[in-house]
Amino acid sequence: MGIMRMGYAHVRVTDMAEAKDHYASTMGLYETRSDTTAEGAQRVFYKGWDEWDHHSVVLEEGGVGVVKYGWKVEHETDIDDIEAKATAFGLTVERMSTGENPEIGDGIRFTTPSDHVFEVYHQATAYGTEVGTHNPDAFPRHLVGVGAPALDHSLITAEDPARMEKMLIDVFGFYATERVQTSLDADHDLVGTWMTSNNQIHQLAVIGGPQGKLHHFAFRLDNWNDVGRAADLMTMDDVPIDVGPTRHGITRGQTVYFFDPSGNRNEVFAGGYLAFPDRPTTVWTVDQLGKGIFYHARELNERFTTVLT
Amino acid sequence: MPNVSIPALDEVIYLGPDETLLSGLYKAGYSYTVGCKRGGCGICKVDVLDGDFSYNRPIAATVISAEERTDGTCLSCRAVPDSDVTIQMRDDEMRLVNPFLRQINEKARRRAEALAAGTDMEQ
């Protein structure tokens, strides 16, 4: 099937001690590794309790924003397939070897038309979920804080969202579940696109904006109650909430947006509907974007479009 | 314990010890558009026209350029004044959203001034 999921989001943080407090104590992720890069930057690797691969979030000290994303493919041969498609699309692809990323196997690396670095791999060290695979309980008894089970998706910005959408279709085999357009006419401009390769409502969304920037990366929760509880915990831990709890019109997901201690925007996301490749793409016109993003307030706040890292 | 002067509003706000500009102004009842409040986005920038400040926690190098580090550009969410400062807002205006907090701040400022001058504050 090609791309199965976003395997990891690797982001920069300005202060590792504060970042660890946020991602481990508030979000409840499990630290699986800590090391220092050849350049001397400290790194910490995390996984959610319901993820089985070694890590899904990597923090690297020094700055803000996204370093790169990892995408896990189903079959080893998918890497060659995506390499060929990326080359045909006009991208410069390099091979990456086992160990370039700890606990991650061979793969390819390329820079997208939006100036983000993508890595595609098949093998990752299996760590196991917290509840195991044999007669598992529904959740771990001693979760910390929000206890986020897994990384869910990310939203990035690009000067030309339409070209990123085409890349994600041609190279990754993604399809758009929802789009925001300037009009319903054939000559519309694409404002944003929500894309996936499977039943997950979106794995990566792209909206118009500067090159190479991070809007947010999101953690998956089960339902409204969990979203509300996460918001309560953020208040207890003095985490700045950007918006929510509210619902998205786009994807119908339930959400809270908030900021990590470096200013990277995070989200907790629950609900939404199942995606299928033959489902008609939902289209929003830009005059209804407020309702599309924040279904209840029906208007965008200034931060949503201006705060990027 | 520095004062923050805002000439455009003819206003002087009193900040507690080690308090950031943003936190102090919010606590004094004022509000303006900010982003992450964590030194990562740059939405809360104000210009410091007079006085000194330092950052109490790391800020992202990408948010403040080398030039902006010397021209008075101030990331108000993590800037702690080292002396009395005079500031000027940029695109956004500062709004008084809680007059009660403003009154409390005014009292605290007058109390501190009286203490510094060695006189009792008039009741």
CSV table of C-alpha atoms in Angstrom, one decimal:
chain,number,residue,atom,x,y,z
A,1,MET,CA,0.0,0.0,0.0
A,2,GLY,CA,3.0,2.3,0.0
A,3,ILE,CA,2.9,4.9,2.8
A,4,MET,CA,1.3,3.4,5.9
A,5,ARG,CA,1.6,6.4,8.2
A,6,MET,CA,3.7,9.3,9.5
A,7,GLY,CA,6.2,7.4,11.5
A,8,TYR,CA,7.9,10.3,13.2
A,9,ALA,CA,8.0,14.0,13.6
A,10,HIS,CA,11.4,15.4,14.4
A,11,VAL,CA,11.2,18.9,15.8
A,12,ARG,CA,13.5,21.5,17.3
A,13,VAL,CA,13.1,22.9,20.9
A,14,THR,CA,14.9,25.8,22.5
A,15,ASP,CA,15.2,24.3,26.0
A,16,MET,CA,15.3,20.5,26.4
A,17,ALA,CA,14.5,20.4,30.1
A,18,GLU,CA,11.3,22.3,29.6
A,19,ALA,CA,10.5,20.3,26.4
A,20,LYS,CA,10.9,17.0,28.3
A,21,ASP,CA,8.6,18.3,31.0
A,22,HIS,CA,5.9,19.0,28.4
A,23,TYR,CA,6.2,15.9,26.2
A,24,ALA,CA,6.8,13.4,29.1
A,25,SER,CA,4.8,14.9,32.0
A,26,THR,CA,2.0,16.7,30.4
A,27,MET,CA,1.6,14.7,27.2
A,28,GLY,CA,2.6,11.5,28.8
A,29,LEU,CA,4.9,10.2,26.1
A,30,TYR,CA,7.5,7.5,26.9
A,31,GLU,CA,11.2,8.4,26.5
A,32,THR,CA,12.9,5.6,24.6
A,33,ARG,CA,16.3,7.1,23.9
A,34,SER,CA,18.4,10.1,24.6
A,35,ASP,CA,21.6,11.0,22.8
A,36,THR,CA,23.8,13.7,21.3
A,37,THR,CA,24.1,14.3,17.6
A,38,ALA,CA,27.5,14.6,15.8
A,39,GLU,CA,27.0,18.3,15.8
A,40,GLY,CA,26.6,18.3,19.6
A,41,ALA,CA,22.8,18.8,19.8
A,42,GLN,CA,21.0,16.9,22.5
A,43,ARG,CA,18.1,14.7,21.2
A,44,VAL,CA,15.3,12.8,23.0
A,45,PHE,CA,13.1,10.2,21.4
A,46,TYR,CA,9.5,9.4,22.5
A,47,LYS,CA,6.7,7.1,21.7
A,48,GLY,CA,3.0,7.0,22.7
A,49,TRP,CA,1.7,4.1,24.8
A,50,ASP,CA,-0.2,2.5,21.8
A,51,GLU,CA,2.6,2.8,19.3
A,52,TRP,CA,4.9,-0.2,18.8
A,53,ASP,CA,7.8,1.3,16.9
A,54,HIS,CA,10.7,2.7,18.8
A,55,HIS,CA,9.7,6.4,18.5
A,56,SER,CA,7.3,8.8,16.9
A,57,VAL,CA,8.5,12.1,18.2
A,58,VAL,CA,12.1,13.3,18.2
A,59,LEU,CA,13.1,16.5,20.0
A,60,GLU,CA,16.4,18.2,19.1
A,61,GLU,CA,17.8,21.1,21.1
A,62,GLY,CA,18.4,24.3,19.2
A,63,GLY,CA,15.7,26.5,17.8
A,64,VAL,CA,12.1,25.8,16.9
A,65,GLY,CA,10.2,24.2,14.0
A,66,VAL,CA,10.4,20.9,12.2
A,67,VAL,CA,13.6,19.2,11.2
A,68,LYS,CA,12.0,16.4,9.2
A,69,TYR,CA,9.3,13.8,9.0
A,70,GLY,CA,9.6,10.0,8.7
A,71,TRP,CA,7.1,8.0,6.6
A,72,LYS,CA,6.8,4.3,7.1
A,73,VAL,CA,6.0,2.1,4.1
A,74,GLU,CA,4.4,-1.3,4.2
A,75,HIS,CA,6.9,-3.2,2.0
A,76,GLU,CA,10.7,-2.8,1.5
A,77,THR,CA,10.0,-2.5,-2.3
A,78,ASP,CA,7.8,0.5,-1.7
A,79,ILE,CA,11.0,2.5,-1.0
A,80,ASP,CA,12.2,1.9,-4.5
A,81,ASP,CA,8.8,2.6,-5.9
A,82,ILE,CA,8.6,6.0,-4.1
A,83,GLU,CA,12.2,6.8,-5.1
A,84,ALA,CA,11.4,6.3,-8.8
A,85,LYS,CA,8.2,8.4,-8.5
A,86,ALA,CA,10.0,11.2,-6.6
A,87,THR,CA,12.7,11.2,-9.3
A,88,ALA,CA,10.1,11.3,-12.0
A,89,PHE,CA,8.5,14.2,-10.2
A,90,GLY,CA,11.7,16.1,-10.4
A,91,LEU,CA,12.9,15.8,-6.8
A,92,THR,CA,16.5,15.0,-5.8
A,93,VAL,CA,16.5,11.8,-3.8
A,94,GLU,CA,19.3,10.5,-1.6
A,95,ARG,CA,19.6,7.1,0.0
A,96,MET,CA,19.8,6.9,3.8
A,97,SER,CA,21.4,4.0,5.6
A,98,THR,CA,20.5,2.1,8.7
A,99,GLY,CA,21.6,4.0,11.8
A,100,GLU,CA,21.5,7.5,10.3
A,101,ASN,CA,18.4,7.7,12.4
A,102,PRO,CA,18.7,5.6,15.6
A,103,GLU,CA,16.5,2.4,15.4
A,104,ILE,CA,15.4,3.2,11.8
A,105,GLY,CA,16.4,1.2,8.7
A,106,ASP,CA,17.5,2.0,5.2
A,107,GLY,CA,15.5,4.4,3.2
A,108,ILE,CA,15.4,7.5,1.1
A,109,ARG,CA,15.4,11.2,1.9
A,110,PHE,CA,14.3,14.2,-0.2
A,111,THR,CA,13.3,17.8,0.2
A,112,THR,CA,9.7,18.5,-0.8
A,113,PRO,CA,8.5,21.4,-3.0
A,114,SER,CA,7.5,23.0,0.3
A,115,ASP,CA,11.2,22.8,1.6
A,116,HIS,CA,10.4,20.1,4.2
A,117,VAL,CA,12.6,17.1,4.6
A,118,PHE,CA,10.9,13.7,4.2
A,119,GLU,CA,12.4,10.4,5.0
A,120,VAL,CA,10.8,7.1,3.8
A,121,TYR,CA,11.7,3.8,5.5
A,122,HIS,CA,10.4,0.4,6.1
A,123,GLN,CA,12.1,-1.0,9.1
A,124,ALA,CA,12.0,0.4,12.7
A,125,THR,CA,12.9,-1.3,15.9
A,126,ALA,CA,9.8,-2.9,17.4
A,127,TYR,CA,9.5,-1.7,21.0
A,128,GLY,CA,6.0,-3.0,21.7
A,129,THR,CA,2.9,-1.2,23.0
A,130,GLU,CA,2.5,-0.5,26.7
A,131,VAL,CA,-0.5,-3.0,26.9
A,132,GLY,CA,1.3,-5.7,24.8
A,133,THR,CA,-0.2,-7.8,22.1
A,134,HIS,CA,-1.5,-10.8,24.1
A,135,ASN,CA,-4.9,-10.4,25.7
A,136,PRO,CA,-4.2,-6.7,26.1
A,137,ASP,CA,-6.0,-4.4,28.5
A,138,ALA,CA,-7.8,-1.3,27.1
A,139,PHE,CA,-5.2,1.2,28.3
A,140,PRO,CA,-2.2,1.3,30.6
A,141,ARG,CA,-3.2,1.8,34.3
A,142,HIS,CA,-0.6,4.3,35.1
A,143,LEU,CA,-0.7,6.8,32.3
A,144,VAL,CA,0.9,10.2,33.0
A,145,GLY,CA,-0.9,13.4,32.2
A,146,VAL,CA,-2.8,13.4,28.9
A,147,GLY,CA,-1.4,9.9,28.1
A,148,ALA,CA,-1.4,10.5,24.4
A,149,PRO,CA,-1.6,7.0,22.7
A,150,ALA,CA,0.0,8.0,19.4
A,151,LEU,CA,1.2,10.7,16.9
A,152,ASP,CA,-1.6,11.4,14.5
A,153,HIS,CA,-0.9,14.0,11.8
A,154,SER,CA,0.8,17.3,11.0
A,155,LEU,CA,0.0,20.5,9.2
A,156,ILE,CA,2.7,22.4,7.3
A,157,THR,CA,2.8,25.5,5.1
A,158,ALA,CA,3.9,25.9,1.5
A,159,GLU,CA,4.0,28.8,-0.9
A,160,ASP,CA,2.3,26.5,-3.5
A,161,PRO,CA,-0.1,24.1,-1.8
A,162,ALA,CA,-1.3,22.8,-5.2
A,163,ARG,CA,2.2,21.6,-6.1
A,164,MET,CA,2.6,19.9,-2.7
A,165,GLU,CA,-0.8,18.2,-3.2
A,166,LYS,CA,0.4,17.0,-6.6
A,167,MET,CA,3.6,15.7,-5.1
A,168,LEU,CA,1.7,13.8,-2.3
A,169,ILE,CA,-0.6,12.3,-5.0
A,170,ASP,CA,2.1,11.4,-7.5
A,171,VAL,CA,4.9,10.3,-5.2
A,172,PHE,CA,3.1,9.2,-2.0
A,173,GLY,CA,-0.1,7.9,-3.5
A,174,PHE,CA,-2.1,10.1,-1.2
A,175,TYR,CA,-5.6,11.4,-1.9
A,176,ALA,CA,-7.3,14.6,-0.7
A,177,THR,CA,-10.2,14.1,1.8
A,178,GLU,CA,-10.9,17.8,2.1
A,179,ARG,CA,-9.8,20.9,0.3
A,180,VAL,CA,-10.1,24.7,0.8
A,181,GLN,CA,-10.4,26.6,-2.5
A,182,THR,CA,-10.8,30.3,-3.4
A,183,SER,CA,-14.0,29.4,-5.3
A,184,LEU,CA,-15.8,26.4,-6.8
A,185,ASP,CA,-14.9,27.5,-10.3
A,186,ALA,CA,-12.4,25.5,-12.4
A,187,ASP,CA,-9.8,28.2,-12.2
A,188,HIS,CA,-9.8,28.3,-8.4
A,189,ASP,CA,-6.6,28.6,-6.3
A,190,LEU,CA,-6.0,25.9,-3.7
A,191,VAL,CA,-5.7,27.4,-0.2
A,192,GLY,CA,-5.3,24.1,1.7
A,193,THR,CA,-5.5,20.3,1.3
A,194,TRP,CA,-6.0,17.5,3.8
A,195,MET,CA,-4.4,14.3,2.6
A,196,THR,CA,-4.1,10.6,3.5
A,197,SER,CA,-3.2,7.2,2.0
A,198,ASN,CA,-5.5,5.1,4.2
A,199,ASN,CA,-8.7,5.4,6.3
A,200,GLN,CA,-7.1,8.0,8.6
A,201,ILE,CA,-8.9,11.3,7.8
A,202,HIS,CA,-5.6,13.1,7.3
A,203,GLN,CA,-1.9,12.3,7.8
A,204,LEU,CA,-0.6,15.5,6.4
A,205,ALA,CA,-2.3,18.8,5.6
A,206,VAL,CA,-0.8,21.7,3.7
A,207,ILE,CA,-2.0,25.3,3.7
A,208,GLY,CA,-0.7,28.3,1.9
A,209,GLY,CA,2.1,30.1,3.8
A,210,PRO,CA,5.9,30.3,4.0
A,211,GLN,CA,8.1,27.5,2.9
A,212,GLY,CA,9.5,24.9,5.3
A,213,LYS,CA,7.3,25.9,8.3
A,214,LEU,CA,5.5,23.9,10.9
A,215,HIS,CA,1.9,24.8,11.8
A,216,HIS,CA,1.3,21.9,14.2
A,217,PHE,CA,1.7,18.3,14.8
A,218,ALA,CA,-1.0,16.4,16.5
A,219,PHE,CA,-1.6,13.5,19.0
A,220,ARG,CA,-4.5,11.1,18.7
A,221,LEU,CA,-7.1,10.8,21.4
A,222,ASP,CA,-10.3,8.7,21.5
A,223,ASN,CA,-13.1,11.1,22.1
A,224,TRP,CA,-14.5,14.4,23.3
A,225,ASN,CA,-14.0,13.4,27.0
A,226,ASP,CA,-10.4,12.8,26.4
A,227,VAL,CA,-10.0,16.2,24.6
A,228,GLY,CA,-11.7,18.0,27.4
A,229,ARG,CA,-9.6,16.2,30.0
A,230,ALA,CA,-6.5,17.1,28.0
A,231,ALA,CA,-7.5,20.8,28.1
A,232,ASP,CA,-8.0,20.6,31.9
A,233,LEU,CA,-4.5,19.2,32.3
A,234,MET,CA,-3.1,21.9,30.1
A,235,THR,CA,-4.6,24.5,32.4
A,236,MET,CA,-3.1,22.7,35.4
A,237,ASP,CA,0.3,22.7,33.8
A,238,ASP,CA,0.0,26.3,32.5
A,239,VAL,CA,0.3,25.2,28.9
A,240,PRO,CA,-0.8,28.1,26.6
A,241,ILE,CA,-4.0,27.0,24.8
A,242,ASP,CA,-4.3,28.5,21.3
A,243,VAL,CA,-7.9,27.3,20.7
A,244,GLY,CA,-10.4,24.9,22.0
A,245,PRO,CA,-11.7,22.5,23.0
A,246,THR,CA,-13.8,22.8,19.8
A,247,ARG,CA,-14.6,20.9,16.7
A,248,HIS,CA,-13.2,21.3,13.2
A,249,GLY,CA,-15.6,21.7,10.3
A,250,ILE,CA,-12.9,20.2,8.1
A,251,THR,CA,-12.4,16.5,9.1
A,252,ARG,CA,-15.1,17.0,11.9
A,253,GLY,CA,-12.4,16.2,14.4
A,254,GLN,CA,-12.5,17.4,18.0
A,255,THR,CA,-9.5,19.4,19.1
A,256,VAL,CA,-7.4,21.5,21.4
A,257,TYR,CA,-4.5,23.5,19.9
A,258,PHE,CA,-1.7,24.5,22.3
A,259,PHE,CA,2.0,25.4,22.4
A,260,ASP,CA,5.0,23.4,23.6
A,261,PRO,CA,7.5,25.3,25.8
A,262,SER,CA,9.5,26.4,22.6
A,263,GLY,CA,6.4,27.8,20.8
A,264,ASN,CA,5.8,24.8,18.5
A,265,ARG,CA,2.1,24.3,18.1
A,266,ASN,CA,0.7,20.9,19.2
A,267,GLU,CA,-2.8,19.5,18.9
A,268,VAL,CA,-4.8,16.8,20.4
A,269,PHE,CA,-7.3,15.4,17.9
A,270,ALA,CA,-10.1,12.9,18.2
A,271,GLY,CA,-13.0,11.8,16.1
A,272,GLY,CA,-13.4,12.6,12.4
A,273,TYR,CA,-14.8,10.1,10.0
A,274,LEU,CA,-13.2,7.2,8.0
A,275,ALA,CA,-11.6,8.2,4.8
A,276,PHE,CA,-11.8,6.2,1.6
A,277,PRO,CA,-10.2,6.9,-1.8
A,278,ASP,CA,-13.5,6.8,-3.6
A,279,ARG,CA,-15.2,9.2,-1.1
A,280,PRO,CA,-15.9,12.5,-2.9
A,281,THR,CA,-13.5,15.2,-1.7
A,282,THR,CA,-15.2,17.6,0.6
A,283,VAL,CA,-14.7,21.2,-0.6
A,284,TRP,CA,-14.7,24.4,1.5
A,285,THR,CA,-14.7,27.8,0.0
A,286,VAL,CA,-12.4,30.3,1.6
A,287,ASP,CA,-15.3,32.5,2.8
A,288,GLN,CA,-16.4,29.6,5.1
A,289,LEU,CA,-12.9,28.9,6.3
A,290,GLY,CA,-13.7,30.1,9.8
A,291,LYS,CA,-16.4,27.5,10.2
A,292,GLY,CA,-14.1,24.9,8.5
A,293,ILE,CA,-11.3,25.4,11.0
A,294,PHE,CA,-13.2,26.3,14.2
A,295,TYR,CA,-16.7,24.9,13.8
A,296,HIS,CA,-18.3,26.6,16.8
A,297,ALA,CA,-16.6,30.1,16.9
A,298,ARG,CA,-16.9,30.2,13.1
A,299,GLU,CA,-14.0,32.6,12.8
A,300,LEU,CA,-10.2,32.3,12.7
A,301,ASN,CA,-8.1,33.8,15.4
A,302,GLU,CA,-5.1,35.9,14.4
A,303,ARG,CA,-2.7,33.4,15.8
A,304,PHE,CA,-3.9,30.5,13.7
A,305,THR,CA,-2.6,32.0,10.5
A,306,THR,CA,0.4,33.9,11.9
A,307,VAL,CA,2.0,31.6,14.4
A,308,LEU,CA,4.3,29.2,12.7
A,309,THR,CA,7.7,27.8,13.7
B,1,MET,CA,11.2,46.5,40.3
B,2,PRO,CA,10.9,48.4,37.0
B,3,ASN,CA,8.2,50.6,35.6
B,4,VAL,CA,7.0,50.2,32.0
B,5,SER,CA,6.0,53.5,30.4
B,6,ILE,CA,3.8,53.4,27.4
B,7,PRO,CA,3.7,57.0,26.1
B,8,ALA,CA,1.1,56.3,23.5
B,9,LEU,CA,-1.4,55.5,26.3
B,10,ASP,CA,0.1,58.0,28.7
B,11,GLU,CA,0.4,55.0,31.0
B,12,VAL,CA,2.9,53.6,33.5
B,13,ILE,CA,2.7,50.0,34.7
B,14,TYR,CA,4.6,48.5,37.6
B,15,LEU,CA,6.2,45.1,37.2
B,16,GLY,CA,7.0,42.6,39.9
B,17,PRO,CA,10.4,41.2,40.4
B,18,ASP,CA,11.6,38.9,37.5
B,19,GLU,CA,8.3,39.4,35.8
B,20,THR,CA,8.2,39.4,32.0
B,21,LEU,CA,6.8,42.3,30.1
B,22,LEU,CA,3.9,40.3,28.8
B,23,SER,CA,3.0,38.8,32.1
B,24,GLY,CA,3.3,42.1,33.9
B,25,LEU,CA,1.1,44.0,31.4
B,26,TYR,CA,-1.5,41.2,31.4
B,27,LYS,CA,-1.5,41.2,35.2
B,28,ALA,CA,-2.0,44.9,35.1
B,29,GLY,CA,-5.2,44.4,33.1
B,30,TYR,CA,-3.8,45.1,29.7
B,31,SER,CA,-4.0,42.8,26.7
B,32,TYR,CA,-2.7,42.6,23.1
B,33,THR,CA,-2.3,40.1,20.4
B,34,VAL,CA,0.3,37.4,21.2
B,35,GLY,CA,1.1,34.0,19.8
B,36,CYS,CA,2.7,31.1,21.6
B,37,LYS,CA,3.9,33.1,24.6
B,38,ARG,CA,7.0,30.9,24.6
B,39,GLY,CA,9.6,32.8,22.6
B,40,GLY,CA,9.0,30.7,19.4
B,41,CYS,CA,6.8,32.8,17.1
B,42,GLY,CA,7.6,36.5,17.4
B,43,ILE,CA,4.0,37.7,17.5
B,44,CYS,CA,4.4,39.5,20.8
B,45,LYS,CA,7.2,41.8,19.7
B,46,VAL,CA,7.2,45.4,21.0
B,47,ASP,CA,9.9,48.1,20.6
B,48,VAL,CA,11.8,49.2,23.7
B,49,LEU,CA,12.6,52.9,23.1
B,50,ASP,CA,14.4,53.4,26.4
B,51,GLY,CA,15.8,51.1,29.1
B,52,ASP,CA,17.3,47.6,29.2
B,53,PHE,CA,15.9,44.1,29.3
B,54,SER,CA,17.2,40.5,29.2
B,55,TYR,CA,15.5,37.2,28.3
B,56,ASN,CA,14.9,35.0,31.3
B,57,ARG,CA,14.6,31.8,29.2
B,58,PRO,CA,15.8,30.7,25.7
B,59,ILE,CA,14.2,32.2,22.7
B,60,ALA,CA,14.4,30.8,19.1
B,61,ALA,CA,17.3,32.4,17.1
B,62,THR,CA,15.0,32.4,14.1
B,63,VAL,CA,12.5,34.7,15.8
B,64,ILE,CA,14.9,37.6,16.5
B,65,SER,CA,17.5,38.5,13.9
B,66,ALA,CA,21.0,39.7,14.8
B,67,GLU,CA,20.0,43.2,14.0
B,68,GLU,CA,16.9,43.0,16.1
B,69,ARG,CA,18.9,42.0,19.0
B,70,THR,CA,20.4,45.5,19.2
B,71,ASP,CA,17.7,47.8,17.9
B,72,GLY,CA,15.3,47.5,20.8
B,73,THR,CA,13.1,44.8,19.4
B,74,CYS,CA,11.7,42.9,22.3
B,75,LEU,CA,10.0,39.5,22.5
B,76,SER,CA,7.7,40.6,25.4
B,77,CYS,CA,6.8,37.1,26.5
B,78,ARG,CA,10.3,36.3,27.7
B,79,ALA,CA,11.8,39.7,28.3
B,80,VAL,CA,12.4,40.9,31.8
B,81,PRO,CA,13.2,44.6,32.2
B,82,ASP,CA,16.6,45.3,33.9
B,83,SER,CA,15.6,48.9,34.4
B,84,ASP,CA,12.6,51.1,33.8
B,85,VAL,CA,11.6,50.8,30.2
B,86,THR,CA,9.6,52.7,27.7
B,87,ILE,CA,7.8,50.7,25.1
B,88,GLN,CA,5.9,51.2,21.9
B,89,MET,CA,3.5,48.8,20.4
B,90,ARG,CA,3.8,47.7,16.7
B,91,ASP,CA,0.8,46.9,14.5
B,92,ASP,CA,-1.5,45.9,17.3
B,93,GLU,CA,-2.8,48.2,20.1
B,94,MET,CA,-2.8,47.5,23.8
B,95,ARG,CA,-6.2,47.3,25.2
B,96,LEU,CA,-7.3,47.7,28.8
B,97,VAL,CA,-9.5,44.6,29.5
B,98,ASN,CA,-9.6,44.5,33.3
B,99,PRO,CA,-9.8,48.0,35.0
B,100,PHE,CA,-9.7,46.4,38.4
B,101,LEU,CA,-6.3,44.8,37.8
B,102,ARG,CA,-5.2,48.2,36.5
B,103,GLN,CA,-6.3,49.9,39.8
B,104,ILE,CA,-4.4,47.3,41.9
B,105,ASN,CA,-1.3,47.8,39.8
B,106,GLU,CA,-1.5,51.6,40.2
B,107,LYS,CA,-1.7,51.1,44.0
B,108,ALA,CA,1.3,48.8,44.0
B,109,ARG,CA,3.3,51.2,42.0
B,110,ARG,CA,2.5,54.2,44.3
B,111,ARG,CA,3.3,52.0,47.3
B,112,ALA,CA,6.7,51.1,45.8
B,113,GLU,CA,7.5,54.7,45.0
B,114,ALA,CA,6.6,55.8,48.5
B,115,LEU,CA,8.7,53.0,50.0
B,116,ALA,CA,11.7,54.1,47.8
B,117,ALA,CA,11.2,57.7,48.9
B,118,GLY,CA,11.0,56.7,52.5
B,119,THR,CA,7.5,58.1,53.0
B,120,ASP,CA,4.2,56.5,53.9
B,121,MET,CA,1.7,56.1,51.2
B,122,GLU,CA,-1.4,58.2,51.6
B,123,GLN,CA,-4.4,56.1,52.1
